[in-house]
């Protein structure tokens, strides 16, 4: 048996969160009485992440004040999710375990899910993606899988064909990646897509092209619900209360 590799986390929070309609940074809005980001940090402490790097942009002074001890990487321009993770490269120099990529505005990923994703990265599986089956798929990337269930690529809604849009299995955005492969793949990601952005999701096809397998882990919709507006935050709070009751 080989030892479990160490885990480092990159938490993306460079988005302005303008749809919150509030001067408070999105990830600092309270959920269950605590900043959204605090929920993720708690789970990362429990999984004993060796390092947690928060990728910040607009409004980073607020995050610095609220979480002064957390290492931050600055993404000055929002050029896409791949570009955001690239900002953390310096902070992760020398790290060779498993990198867990999370979104600051998707705060309810459980410890068990984080563990399952990281455990899936082993042997010839260099990457594991957290998928889910949302009621409305329109805002999400689709997970294109092979007959054996392994992931071939992720296609964003705006780039997808009609056939691909019919796929119900979607990308939550959360993934675990072999630390020694992550940055070389990110360096190969281009921006020839509908949004002209550097998509993190493109590393799936790159991993396949390099001969690795890509696994998926499935989560329930509540766990991977993202927050974009105060209405969504209130709805999530309500669903959480129902789930507990
Ligand atoms: C992304 C995924 C999509 C997935 C969805 C889940 C890509 C290309 N697409 O799409 O497959 O279904 O999330 O919600 O990854 N961010 C930065 N810097 C950037 C861009 C984004 O920090 O330059 C952060 C945002 O603050 C946010 C997260 O990354 O926390 C996701 O960004 P967003 O623009 O919402 O991605 P989607 O288009 O929703
Ligand atoms: Mg989004």
PDB file of N, CA, C and O in Angstrom, residues 216-243:
ATOM      1  N   UNK A 216     -15.162  10.441 -12.187  1.00  0.00           N
ATOM      2  CA  UNK A 216     -16.168  11.373 -11.668  1.00  0.00           C
ATOM      3  C   UNK A 216     -16.672  10.842 -10.335  1.00  0.00           C
ATOM      4  O   UNK A 216     -16.671   9.640 -10.085  1.00  0.00           O
ATOM      5  N   UNK A 217     -17.093  11.775  -9.489  1.00  0.00           N
ATOM      6  CA  UNK A 217     -17.744  11.445  -8.219  1.00  0.00           C
ATOM      7  C   UNK A 217     -19.047  12.225  -8.287  1.00  0.00           C
ATOM      8  O   UNK A 217     -19.059  13.352  -8.784  1.00  0.00           O
ATOM      9  N   UNK A 218     -20.149  11.629  -7.839  1.00  0.00           N
ATOM     10  CA  UNK A 218     -21.427  12.346  -7.954  1.00  0.00           C
ATOM     11  C   UNK A 218     -21.896  12.898  -6.615  1.00  0.00           C
ATOM     12  O   UNK A 218     -21.853  12.214  -5.596  1.00  0.00           O
ATOM     13  N   UNK A 219     -22.331  14.153  -6.635  1.00  0.00           N
ATOM     14  CA  UNK A 219     -22.847  14.798  -5.427  1.00  0.00           C
ATOM     15  C   UNK A 219     -24.322  15.122  -5.608  1.00  0.00           C
ATOM     16  O   UNK A 219     -24.825  15.156  -6.730  1.00  0.00           O
ATOM     17  N   UNK A 220     -24.994  15.379  -4.511  1.00  0.00           N
ATOM     18  CA  UNK A 220     -26.389  15.821  -4.560  1.00  0.00           C
ATOM     19  C   UNK A 220     -26.417  17.302  -4.915  1.00  0.00           C
ATOM     20  O   UNK A 220     -25.430  18.019  -4.713  1.00  0.00           O
ATOM     21  N   UNK A 221     -27.538  17.785  -5.430  1.00  0.00           N
ATOM     22  CA  UNK A 221     -27.611  19.162  -5.907  1.00  0.00           C
ATOM     23  C   UNK A 221     -27.398  20.194  -4.788  1.00  0.00           C
ATOM     24  O   UNK A 221     -26.726  21.205  -4.990  1.00  0.00           O
ATOM     25  N   UNK A 222     -27.924  19.923  -3.607  1.00  0.00           N
ATOM     26  CA  UNK A 222     -27.808  20.894  -2.510  1.00  0.00           C
ATOM     27  C   UNK A 222     -26.350  21.158  -2.138  1.00  0.00           C
ATOM     28  O   UNK A 222     -25.938  22.293  -1.908  1.00  0.00           O
ATOM     29  N   UNK A 223     -25.572  20.072  -2.118  1.00  0.00           N
ATOM     30  CA  UNK A 223     -24.166  20.181  -1.711  1.00  0.00           C
ATOM     31  C   UNK A 223     -23.345  21.067  -2.654  1.00  0.00           C
ATOM     32  O   UNK A 223     -22.403  21.726  -2.223  1.00  0.00           O
ATOM     33  N   UNK A 224     -23.705  21.083  -3.925  1.00  0.00           N
ATOM     34  CA  UNK A 224     -22.887  21.831  -4.886  1.00  0.00           C
ATOM     35  C   UNK A 224     -23.566  23.108  -5.388  1.00  0.00           C
ATOM     36  O   UNK A 224     -23.124  23.717  -6.354  1.00  0.00           O
ATOM     37  N   UNK A 225     -24.623  23.504  -4.705  1.00  0.00           N
ATOM     38  CA  UNK A 225     -25.321  24.722  -5.111  1.00  0.00           C
ATOM     39  C   UNK A 225     -24.429  25.933  -4.904  1.00  0.00           C
ATOM     40  O   UNK A 225     -23.892  26.149  -3.824  1.00  0.00           O
ATOM     41  N   UNK A 226     -24.277  26.720  -5.955  1.00  0.00           N
ATOM     42  CA  UNK A 226     -23.483  27.940  -5.871  1.00  0.00           C
ATOM     43  C   UNK A 226     -24.373  29.123  -5.523  1.00  0.00           C
ATOM     44  O   UNK A 226     -25.592  29.068  -5.705  1.00  0.00           O
ATOM     45  N   UNK A 227     -23.757  30.171  -5.022  1.00  0.00           N
ATOM     46  CA  UNK A 227     -24.507  31.354  -4.635  1.00  0.00           C
ATOM     47  C   UNK A 227     -24.106  32.526  -5.528  1.00  0.00           C
ATOM     48  O   UNK A 227     -22.932  32.892  -5.584  1.00  0.00           O
ATOM     49  N   UNK A 228     -25.066  33.097  -6.236  1.00  0.00           N
ATOM     50  CA  UNK A 228     -24.763  34.249  -7.090  1.00  0.00           C
ATOM     51  C   UNK A 228     -25.505  35.513  -6.686  1.00  0.00           C
ATOM     52  O   UNK A 228     -25.105  36.601  -7.045  1.00  0.00           O
ATOM     53  N   UNK A 229     -26.611  35.341  -5.967  1.00  0.00           N
ATOM     54  CA  UNK A 229     -27.407  36.512  -5.593  1.00  0.00           C
ATOM     55  C   UNK A 229     -27.912  36.315  -4.166  1.00  0.00           C
ATOM     56  O   UNK A 229     -27.843  35.217  -3.614  1.00  0.00           O
ATOM     57  N   UNK A 230     -28.436  37.404  -3.604  1.00  0.00           N
ATOM     58  CA  UNK A 230     -28.958  37.268  -2.244  1.00  0.00           C
ATOM     59  C   UNK A 230     -30.179  36.360  -2.200  1.00  0.00           C
ATOM     60  O   UNK A 230     -30.425  35.682  -1.214  1.00  0.00           O
ATOM     61  N   UNK A 231     -30.926  36.328  -3.314  1.00  0.00           N
ATOM     62  CA  UNK A 231     -32.089  35.425  -3.382  1.00  0.00           C
ATOM     63  C   UNK A 231     -31.603  33.980  -3.312  1.00  0.00           C
ATOM     64  O   UNK A 231     -32.176  33.153  -2.615  1.00  0.00           O
ATOM     65  N   UNK A 232     -30.516  33.694  -4.049  1.00  0.00           N
ATOM     66  CA  UNK A 232     -29.984  32.322  -4.042  1.00  0.00           C
ATOM     67  C   UNK A 232     -29.447  31.951  -2.666  1.00  0.00           C
ATOM     68  O   UNK A 232     -29.575  30.821  -2.212  1.00  0.00           O
ATOM     69  N   UNK A 233     -28.847  32.927  -2.007  1.00  0.00           N
ATOM     70  CA  UNK A 233     -28.319  32.677  -0.659  1.00  0.00           C
ATOM     71  C   UNK A 233     -29.470  32.363   0.300  1.00  0.00           C
ATOM     72  O   UNK A 233     -29.401  31.404   1.083  1.00  0.00           O
ATOM     73  N   UNK A 234     -30.536  33.145   0.211  1.00  0.00           N
ATOM     74  CA  UNK A 234     -31.701  32.927   1.079  1.00  0.00           C
ATOM     75  C   UNK A 234     -32.328  31.564   0.783  1.00  0.00           C
ATOM     76  O   UNK A 234     -32.699  30.828   1.704  1.00  0.00           O
ATOM     77  N   UNK A 235     -32.393  31.205  -0.511  1.00  0.00           N
ATOM     78  CA  UNK A 235     -32.988  29.922  -0.892  1.00  0.00           C
ATOM     79  C   UNK A 235     -32.156  28.762  -0.346  1.00  0.00           C
ATOM     80  O   UNK A 235     -32.697  27.760   0.132  1.00  0.00           O
ATOM     81  N   UNK A 236     -30.836  28.925  -0.387  1.00  0.00           N
ATOM     82  CA  UNK A 236     -29.948  27.872   0.107  1.00  0.00           C
ATOM     83  C   UNK A 236     -30.119  27.709   1.620  1.00  0.00           C
ATOM     84  O   UNK A 236     -30.211  26.591   2.135  1.00  0.00           O
ATOM     85  N   UNK A 237     -30.197  28.833   2.309  1.00  0.00           N
ATOM     86  CA  UNK A 237     -30.403  28.831   3.765  1.00  0.00           C
ATOM     87  C   UNK A 237     -31.704  28.090   4.107  1.00  0.00           C
ATOM     88  O   UNK A 237     -31.758  27.270   5.020  1.00  0.00           O
ATOM     89  N   UNK A 238     -32.736  28.354   3.312  1.00  0.00           N
ATOM     90  CA  UNK A 238     -34.043  27.731   3.538  1.00  0.00           C
ATOM     91  C   UNK A 238     -33.981  26.220   3.312  1.00  0.00           C
ATOM     92  O   UNK A 238     -34.479  25.435   4.103  1.00  0.00           O
ATOM     93  N   UNK A 239     -33.306  25.828   2.212  1.00  0.00           N
ATOM     94  CA  UNK A 239     -33.190  24.399   1.896  1.00  0.00           C
ATOM     95  C   UNK A 239     -32.395  23.670   2.968  1.00  0.00           C
ATOM     96  O   UNK A 239     -32.675  22.530   3.299  1.00  0.00           O
ATOM     97  N   UNK A 240     -31.381  24.365   3.506  1.00  0.00           N
ATOM     98  CA  UNK A 240     -30.564  23.766   4.553  1.00  0.00           C
ATOM     99  C   UNK A 240     -31.410  23.516   5.784  1.00  0.00           C
ATOM    100  O   UNK A 240     -31.316  22.463   6.417  1.00  0.00           O
ATOM    101  N   UNK A 241     -32.244  24.489   6.129  1.00  0.00           N
ATOM    102  CA  UNK A 241     -33.115  24.360   7.292  1.00  0.00           C
ATOM    103  C   UNK A 241     -34.067  23.180   7.087  1.00  0.00           C
ATOM    104  O   UNK A 241     -34.263  22.362   7.991  1.00  0.00           O
ATOM    105  N   UNK A 242     -34.597  23.052   5.854  1.00  0.00           N
ATOM    106  CA  UNK A 242     -35.504  21.926   5.548  1.00  0.00           C
ATOM    107  C   UNK A 242     -34.787  20.593   5.648  1.00  0.00           C
ATOM    108  O   UNK A 242     -35.314  19.626   6.161  1.00  0.00           O
ATOM    109  N   UNK A 243     -33.536  20.576   5.164  1.00  0.00           N
ATOM    110  CA  UNK A 243     -32.772  19.330   5.159  1.00  0.00           C
ATOM    111  C   UNK A 243     -32.487  18.859   6.575  1.00  0.00           C
ATOM    112  O   UNK A 243     -32.394  17.662   6.837  1.00  0.00           O
TER     113      UNK A 243
END
